[in-house]
Amino acid sequence: MKLFSIIAIAAACSAFLACSIPTDVNICQVSYNGNGRSGGTVPTDPVEYTSSQIISILDNSGHLECPEYSFGGWNTSSDGSGTSYQPGDTLETALDDITLFAVWLPASLIISEVGDPLQSEGRFIELYNSTSASVNLSTYVLRLYINGSTEPSSSFTLPDINLPSGVTFVIARDSTFSGVYPEPEYKIPDIFSTITESNGDDAYELYDGSKTVDLYGVKGEDGTGKVWEFTDRVVQRNLSVILGTDQLDISEWIKGPEDSDLPASPGSRFSN
């Protein structure tokens, strides 16, 4: 082969390779913003991504906190109007950098366990702070609706204490409670109140002075024979539930066997 032919072929190959190999690859990064957080650190993702890559959303590993709010995931907009993501969700990168803002949900309590066990001395209600911040209990009222009443039959204002994140608060009828659920296996009740005097067909409402924060049962409905009745048994909230509701969703609850004191876990959220 003549020399000029070899040179021509080499030049053609070089031109082809120059056209085939991208010289300007678009790089984007994913960053996280605490969005008003008062404590903790935002997660960092140091990876430089090309477009159309599938990435996994990071969790709140730095324990971000915001007073009176609970971490609720991430959103592409600081006001929550964009696309929402939970830790572990996937996202496809685009041409531009992506910023994910922390979502803050109003902090509140939930009703996590209600007991009308076979031994009535063991009646109790367990509340749980599922948020990432301390909650002052004094702004909450526990209401009992007896025999299908649409108005509270009795109310109990919770004491002026700060309940830390991830901690339970147990209300029992009186000191005879420990005869049914003794220490050290079970928590000493935090307070005694007759608000626990339900016979298992009455509704409980957690109220914050302006709205229903959480509910077990149905206000205005006698629970006898209903799916939510808890006569002579204990009902426990699924561990996956962290937000209250103003409408009962029975799928969020596990009902223990009838005519039994167990399974029950007042104070330990939960061990059945």
mmCIF file of C-alpha atoms in Angstrom:
data_model
loop_
_atom_site.group_PDB
_atom_site.id
_atom_site.type_symbol
_atom_site.label_atom_id
_atom_site.label_comp_id
_atom_site.label_asym_id
_atom_site.label_seq_id
_atom_site.Cartn_x
_atom_site.Cartn_y
_atom_site.Cartn_z
ATOM 1 C CA MET A 1 0.000 0.000 0.000
ATOM 2 C CA LYS A 2 1.309 3.402 -0.907
ATOM 3 C CA LEU A 3 2.338 5.761 1.839
ATOM 4 C CA PHE A 4 -0.205 8.451 0.944
ATOM 5 C CA SER A 5 -3.019 5.857 1.199
ATOM 6 C CA ILE A 6 -1.930 4.853 4.691
ATOM 7 C CA ILE A 7 -1.796 8.486 5.733
ATOM 8 C CA ALA A 8 -5.251 9.128 4.274
ATOM 9 C CA ILE A 9 -6.753 6.146 6.086
ATOM 10 C CA ALA A 10 -5.160 7.190 9.375
ATOM 11 C CA ALA A 11 -6.514 10.705 8.969
ATOM 12 C CA ALA A 12 -9.996 9.370 8.243
ATOM 13 C CA CYS A 13 -9.907 7.131 11.325
ATOM 14 C CA SER A 14 -8.803 10.040 13.488
ATOM 15 C CA ALA A 15 -11.640 12.175 12.168
ATOM 16 C CA PHE A 16 -14.164 9.384 12.804
ATOM 17 C CA LEU A 17 -12.975 8.873 16.365
ATOM 18 C CA ALA A 18 -13.081 12.587 17.025
ATOM 19 C CA CYS A 19 -16.703 12.660 15.925
ATOM 20 C CA SER A 20 -17.654 9.466 17.778
ATOM 21 C CA ILE A 21 -16.210 10.229 21.209
ATOM 22 C CA PRO A 22 -18.096 12.973 23.062
ATOM 23 C CA THR A 23 -15.821 15.753 24.186
ATOM 24 C CA ASP A 24 -18.388 17.705 26.228
ATOM 25 C CA VAL A 25 -20.255 15.347 28.593
ATOM 26 C CA ASN A 26 -22.899 17.154 30.670
ATOM 27 C CA ILE A 27 -22.343 16.741 34.399
ATOM 28 C CA CYS A 28 -24.972 17.411 37.066
ATOM 29 C CA GLN A 29 -24.951 17.153 40.829
ATOM 30 C CA VAL A 30 -27.613 16.418 43.433
ATOM 31 C CA SER A 31 -27.551 18.497 46.603
ATOM 32 C CA TYR A 32 -29.716 18.557 49.721
ATOM 33 C CA ASN A 33 -31.043 21.616 51.563
ATOM 34 C CA GLY A 34 -32.172 21.656 55.215
ATOM 35 C CA ASN A 35 -34.897 24.166 54.337
ATOM 36 C CA GLY A 36 -35.042 26.001 57.660
ATOM 37 C CA ARG A 37 -33.678 23.253 59.847
ATOM 38 C CA SER A 38 -32.354 24.246 63.272
ATOM 39 C CA GLY A 39 -30.100 21.278 63.949
ATOM 40 C CA GLY A 40 -28.365 18.362 62.322
ATOM 41 C CA THR A 41 -26.531 18.238 59.010
ATOM 42 C CA VAL A 42 -27.752 17.760 55.469
ATOM 43 C CA PRO A 43 -26.645 14.622 53.622
ATOM 44 C CA THR A 44 -24.100 15.103 50.859
ATOM 45 C CA ASP A 45 -23.831 13.321 47.549
ATOM 46 C CA PRO A 46 -20.341 13.895 46.092
ATOM 47 C CA VAL A 47 -20.984 11.979 42.871
ATOM 48 C CA GLU A 48 -21.011 13.822 39.543
ATOM 49 C CA TYR A 49 -23.756 12.344 37.381
ATOM 50 C CA THR A 50 -24.443 12.386 33.687
ATOM 51 C CA SER A 51 -27.991 12.907 32.495
ATOM 52 C CA SER A 52 -30.498 10.031 32.598
ATOM 53 C CA GLN A 53 -28.747 8.234 35.440
ATOM 54 C CA ILE A 54 -30.946 6.594 38.090
ATOM 55 C CA ILE A 55 -29.939 7.541 41.619
ATOM 56 C CA SER A 56 -31.264 6.664 45.074
ATOM 57 C CA ILE A 57 -32.503 9.440 47.365
ATOM 58 C CA LEU A 58 -30.516 9.750 50.597
ATOM 59 C CA ASP A 59 -32.065 9.553 54.058
ATOM 60 C CA ASN A 60 -31.960 11.956 56.996
ATOM 61 C CA SER A 61 -28.691 10.468 58.219
ATOM 62 C CA GLY A 62 -27.564 13.774 59.717
ATOM 63 C CA HIS A 63 -30.635 13.953 61.976
ATOM 64 C CA LEU A 64 -32.013 17.248 60.700
ATOM 65 C CA GLU A 65 -34.364 18.921 63.172
ATOM 66 C CA CYS A 66 -36.835 21.786 63.054
ATOM 67 C CA PRO A 67 -38.714 22.963 66.190
ATOM 68 C CA GLU A 68 -42.300 21.682 66.334
ATOM 69 C CA TYR A 69 -41.907 19.881 63.002
ATOM 70 C CA SER A 70 -41.074 16.384 61.850
ATOM 71 C CA PHE A 71 -38.918 15.443 58.866
ATOM 72 C CA GLY A 72 -41.167 14.206 56.058
ATOM 73 C CA GLY A 73 -38.835 13.521 53.146
ATOM 74 C CA TRP A 74 -37.589 15.715 50.296
ATOM 75 C CA ASN A 75 -39.116 17.932 47.613
ATOM 76 C CA THR A 76 -37.729 19.644 44.533
ATOM 77 C CA SER A 77 -39.264 22.920 45.732
ATOM 78 C CA SER A 78 -38.667 24.679 49.063
ATOM 79 C CA ASP A 79 -42.408 25.274 49.516
ATOM 80 C CA GLY A 80 -43.301 21.632 48.886
ATOM 81 C CA SER A 81 -45.018 22.313 45.563
ATOM 82 C CA GLY A 82 -42.566 20.263 43.506
ATOM 83 C CA THR A 83 -41.992 16.531 43.255
ATOM 84 C CA SER A 84 -41.779 14.721 46.587
ATOM 85 C CA TYR A 85 -39.360 11.907 47.374
ATOM 86 C CA GLN A 86 -38.849 9.620 50.336
ATOM 87 C CA PRO A 87 -35.445 8.201 51.314
ATOM 88 C CA GLY A 88 -34.712 5.223 49.096
ATOM 89 C CA ASP A 89 -36.868 6.468 46.216
ATOM 90 C CA THR A 90 -35.200 6.731 42.827
ATOM 91 C CA LEU A 91 -34.752 9.774 40.615
ATOM 92 C CA GLU A 92 -33.551 10.166 37.038
ATOM 93 C CA THR A 93 -30.991 12.914 36.581
ATOM 94 C CA ALA A 94 -31.454 15.585 33.936
ATOM 95 C CA LEU A 95 -29.185 18.182 32.334
ATOM 96 C CA ASP A 96 -29.347 20.585 35.265
ATOM 97 C CA ASP A 97 -28.233 20.293 38.873
ATOM 98 C CA ILE A 98 -30.917 19.116 41.304
ATOM 99 C CA THR A 99 -31.570 20.495 44.781
ATOM 100 C CA LEU A 100 -33.798 18.554 47.159
ATOM 101 C CA PHE A 101 -35.331 20.484 50.059
ATOM 102 C CA ALA A 102 -36.276 18.942 53.395
ATOM 103 C CA VAL A 103 -40.035 18.651 53.927
ATOM 104 C CA TRP A 104 -41.226 19.616 57.406
ATOM 105 C CA LEU A 105 -44.544 18.292 58.704
ATOM 106 C CA PRO A 106 -46.255 19.863 61.738
ATOM 107 C CA ALA A 107 -45.142 17.966 64.812
ATOM 108 C CA SER A 108 -47.824 16.068 66.685
ATOM 109 C CA LEU A 109 -48.523 13.001 68.746
ATOM 110 C CA ILE A 110 -50.244 9.845 67.648
ATOM 111 C CA ILE A 111 -52.349 7.359 69.553
ATOM 112 C CA SER A 112 -50.180 4.251 69.391
ATOM 113 C CA GLU A 113 -51.953 1.741 71.648
ATOM 114 C CA VAL A 114 -55.333 1.464 73.379
ATOM 115 C CA GLY A 115 -56.144 -1.189 75.941
ATOM 116 C CA ASP A 116 -59.377 -2.479 77.430
ATOM 117 C CA PRO A 117 -57.872 -5.802 78.500
ATOM 118 C CA LEU A 118 -59.739 -8.638 80.135
ATOM 119 C CA GLN A 119 -58.667 -7.265 83.518
ATOM 120 C CA SER A 120 -60.185 -3.780 83.590
ATOM 121 C CA GLU A 121 -57.511 -2.540 86.010
ATOM 122 C CA GLY A 122 -55.128 -2.667 83.067
ATOM 123 C CA ARG A 123 -56.965 -0.148 80.900
ATOM 124 C CA PHE A 124 -54.547 2.295 79.312
ATOM 125 C CA ILE A 125 -53.801 4.602 76.420
ATOM 126 C CA GLU A 126 -50.335 4.984 74.927
ATOM 127 C CA LEU A 127 -49.346 8.113 73.017
ATOM 128 C CA TYR A 128 -46.180 8.302 70.947
ATOM 129 C CA ASN A 129 -44.073 11.179 69.676
ATOM 130 C CA SER A 130 -43.233 9.982 66.185
ATOM 131 C CA THR A 131 -41.748 13.318 65.159
ATOM 132 C CA SER A 132 -38.109 14.376 65.083
ATOM 133 C CA ALA A 133 -38.612 17.084 67.727
ATOM 134 C CA SER A 134 -39.816 17.331 71.315
ATOM 135 C CA VAL A 135 -43.532 18.017 71.701
ATOM 136 C CA ASN A 136 -45.099 19.909 74.590
ATOM 137 C CA LEU A 137 -48.082 17.882 75.743
ATOM 138 C CA SER A 138 -50.018 20.727 77.360
ATOM 139 C CA THR A 139 -51.499 21.806 74.040
ATOM 140 C CA TYR A 140 -53.291 18.470 73.629
ATOM 141 C CA VAL A 141 -56.555 17.167 75.032
ATOM 142 C CA LEU A 142 -57.605 13.520 75.017
ATOM 143 C CA ARG A 143 -61.349 13.138 74.487
ATOM 144 C CA LEU A 144 -63.568 10.110 75.075
ATOM 145 C CA TYR A 145 -66.833 9.597 73.166
ATOM 146 C CA ILE A 146 -69.062 7.067 74.945
ATOM 147 C CA ASN A 147 -71.852 4.967 73.421
ATOM 148 C CA GLY A 148 -71.952 6.696 70.060
ATOM 149 C CA SER A 149 -71.921 10.245 71.374
ATOM 150 C CA THR A 150 -71.074 13.041 68.937
ATOM 151 C CA GLU A 151 -69.809 15.259 71.773
ATOM 152 C CA PRO A 152 -67.008 14.413 74.220
ATOM 153 C CA SER A 153 -68.272 12.508 77.256
ATOM 154 C CA SER A 154 -65.067 13.366 79.132
ATOM 155 C CA SER A 155 -61.807 15.172 78.410
ATOM 156 C CA PHE A 156 -58.295 15.095 79.830
ATOM 157 C CA THR A 157 -55.762 17.873 79.246
ATOM 158 C CA LEU A 158 -52.263 16.462 79.052
ATOM 159 C CA PRO A 159 -49.633 17.801 81.491
ATOM 160 C CA ASP A 160 -47.137 20.558 80.757
ATOM 161 C CA ILE A 161 -44.118 18.429 79.903
ATOM 162 C CA ASN A 162 -41.941 18.081 76.814
ATOM 163 C CA LEU A 163 -42.054 14.583 75.362
ATOM 164 C CA PRO A 164 -38.822 13.792 73.491
ATOM 165 C CA SER A 165 -38.800 12.395 69.987
ATOM 166 C CA GLY A 166 -39.420 8.650 69.839
ATOM 167 C CA VAL A 167 -40.779 8.417 73.399
ATOM 168 C CA THR A 168 -44.132 7.084 74.602
ATOM 169 C CA PHE A 169 -46.510 8.534 77.187
ATOM 170 C CA VAL A 170 -48.731 6.049 79.014
ATOM 171 C CA ILE A 171 -52.008 6.975 80.712
ATOM 172 C CA ALA A 172 -53.505 4.354 83.037
ATOM 173 C CA ARG A 173 -56.564 4.297 85.273
ATOM 174 C CA ASP A 174 -54.797 4.003 88.634
ATOM 175 C CA SER A 175 -52.022 2.203 90.494
ATOM 176 C CA THR A 176 -53.763 -1.176 90.115
ATOM 177 C CA PHE A 177 -52.419 -1.096 86.548
ATOM 178 C CA SER A 178 -49.140 -2.633 87.735
ATOM 179 C CA GLY A 179 -51.022 -5.704 88.906
ATOM 180 C CA VAL A 180 -51.859 -6.464 85.275
ATOM 181 C CA TYR A 181 -48.709 -5.112 83.631
ATOM 182 C CA PRO A 182 -45.947 -5.313 86.270
ATOM 183 C CA GLU A 183 -42.474 -3.844 86.223
ATOM 184 C CA PRO A 184 -39.859 -4.221 84.931
ATOM 185 C CA GLU A 185 -41.412 -5.822 81.876
ATOM 186 C CA TYR A 186 -43.783 -2.897 81.407
ATOM 187 C CA LYS A 187 -43.369 0.839 81.816
ATOM 188 C CA ILE A 188 -44.678 2.611 84.901
ATOM 189 C CA PRO A 189 -47.597 4.794 83.737
ATOM 190 C CA ASP A 190 -46.702 8.437 83.272
ATOM 191 C CA ILE A 191 -50.009 9.601 84.706
ATOM 192 C CA PHE A 192 -53.338 8.279 85.984
ATOM 193 C CA SER A 193 -56.723 9.375 84.654
ATOM 194 C CA THR A 194 -60.278 8.094 84.384
ATOM 195 C CA ILE A 195 -60.175 9.034 80.692
ATOM 196 C CA THR A 196 -59.129 5.407 80.218
ATOM 197 C CA GLU A 197 -62.538 4.188 81.438
ATOM 198 C CA SER A 198 -63.780 2.887 78.108
ATOM 199 C CA ASN A 199 -65.425 -0.496 77.853
ATOM 200 C CA GLY A 200 -64.051 -1.064 74.368
ATOM 201 C CA ASP A 201 -66.817 0.360 72.197
ATOM 202 C CA ASP A 202 -66.002 4.051 72.623
ATOM 203 C CA ALA A 203 -63.954 6.420 70.476
ATOM 204 C CA TYR A 204 -60.825 8.317 71.516
ATOM 205 C CA GLU A 205 -59.795 11.623 69.963
ATOM 206 C CA LEU A 206 -56.516 13.490 70.375
ATOM 207 C CA TYR A 207 -57.337 17.178 70.008
ATOM 208 C CA ASP A 208 -55.018 20.209 69.892
ATOM 209 C CA GLY A 209 -57.529 22.962 70.633
ATOM 210 C CA SER A 210 -58.509 23.569 67.029
ATOM 211 C CA LYS A 211 -58.577 20.245 65.210
ATOM 212 C CA THR A 212 -58.450 16.469 65.503
ATOM 213 C CA VAL A 213 -54.821 15.360 65.575
ATOM 214 C CA ASP A 214 -55.543 11.639 65.774
ATOM 215 C CA LEU A 215 -58.419 9.276 66.385
ATOM 216 C CA TYR A 216 -59.203 5.714 67.323
ATOM 217 C CA GLY A 217 -62.795 4.689 66.745
ATOM 218 C CA VAL A 218 -65.608 6.616 65.096
ATOM 219 C CA LYS A 219 -67.238 9.586 66.786
ATOM 220 C CA GLY A 220 -71.020 9.269 66.802
ATOM 221 C CA GLU A 221 -70.895 5.478 66.408
ATOM 222 C CA ASP A 222 -71.303 2.849 69.105
ATOM 223 C CA GLY A 223 -68.446 0.456 68.478
ATOM 224 C CA THR A 224 -70.291 -2.668 69.608
ATOM 225 C CA GLY A 225 -69.893 -5.221 66.843
ATOM 226 C CA LYS A 226 -67.943 -2.787 64.668
ATOM 227 C CA VAL A 227 -64.569 -3.576 63.150
ATOM 228 C CA TRP A 228 -62.836 -1.163 65.527
ATOM 229 C CA GLU A 229 -64.337 -2.530 68.763
ATOM 230 C CA PHE A 230 -61.638 -3.352 71.329
ATOM 231 C CA THR A 231 -63.681 -4.794 74.199
ATOM 232 C CA ASP A 232 -61.521 -7.074 76.388
ATOM 233 C CA ARG A 233 -58.511 -6.696 74.115
ATOM 234 C CA VAL A 234 -55.634 -4.418 73.158
ATOM 235 C CA VAL A 235 -55.171 -2.639 69.816
ATOM 236 C CA GLN A 236 -51.731 -1.490 68.624
ATOM 237 C CA ARG A 237 -50.746 0.931 65.862
ATOM 238 C CA ASN A 238 -48.562 -0.427 63.082
ATOM 239 C CA LEU A 239 -44.958 0.703 63.479
ATOM 240 C CA SER A 240 -44.985 2.162 59.962
ATOM 241 C CA VAL A 241 -47.601 4.745 60.975
ATOM 242 C CA ILE A 242 -46.074 8.059 62.044
ATOM 243 C CA LEU A 243 -48.855 10.542 61.275
ATOM 244 C CA GLY A 244 -52.230 10.961 62.930
ATOM 245 C CA THR A 245 -55.564 10.967 61.132
ATOM 246 C CA ASP A 246 -58.991 12.490 61.623
ATOM 247 C CA GLN A 247 -60.657 9.446 60.052
ATOM 248 C CA LEU A 248 -60.100 5.931 61.373
ATOM 249 C CA ASP A 249 -58.151 3.645 59.056
ATOM 250 C CA ILE A 250 -58.437 0.235 60.696
ATOM 251 C CA SER A 251 -55.670 -1.142 58.447
ATOM 252 C CA GLU A 252 -53.231 0.920 60.541
ATOM 253 C CA TRP A 253 -54.037 -1.156 63.619
ATOM 254 C CA ILE A 254 -53.386 -4.667 64.913
ATOM 255 C CA LYS A 255 -56.108 -6.112 67.119
ATOM 256 C CA GLY A 256 -55.114 -8.540 69.824
ATOM 257 C CA PRO A 257 -57.211 -11.609 70.680
ATOM 258 C CA GLU A 258 -60.480 -11.107 72.522
ATOM 259 C CA ASP A 259 -60.738 -11.877 76.263
ATOM 260 C CA SER A 260 -57.033 -11.311 76.792
ATOM 261 C CA ASP A 261 -54.567 -8.905 78.388
ATOM 262 C CA LEU A 262 -51.954 -9.722 75.746
ATOM 263 C CA PRO A 263 -50.258 -8.966 73.490
ATOM 264 C CA ALA A 264 -49.697 -5.539 74.981
ATOM 265 C CA SER A 265 -46.680 -3.279 75.249
ATOM 266 C CA PRO A 266 -47.558 -0.120 77.167
ATOM 267 C CA GLY A 267 -44.522 2.105 76.936
ATOM 268 C CA SER A 268 -42.440 0.156 74.413
ATOM 269 C CA ARG A 269 -43.999 0.801 70.959
ATOM 270 C CA PHE A 270 -44.412 -2.224 70.518
ATOM 271 C CA SER A 271 -43.269 -5.796 71.108
ATOM 272 C CA ASN A 272 -45.923 -8.157 69.806
#
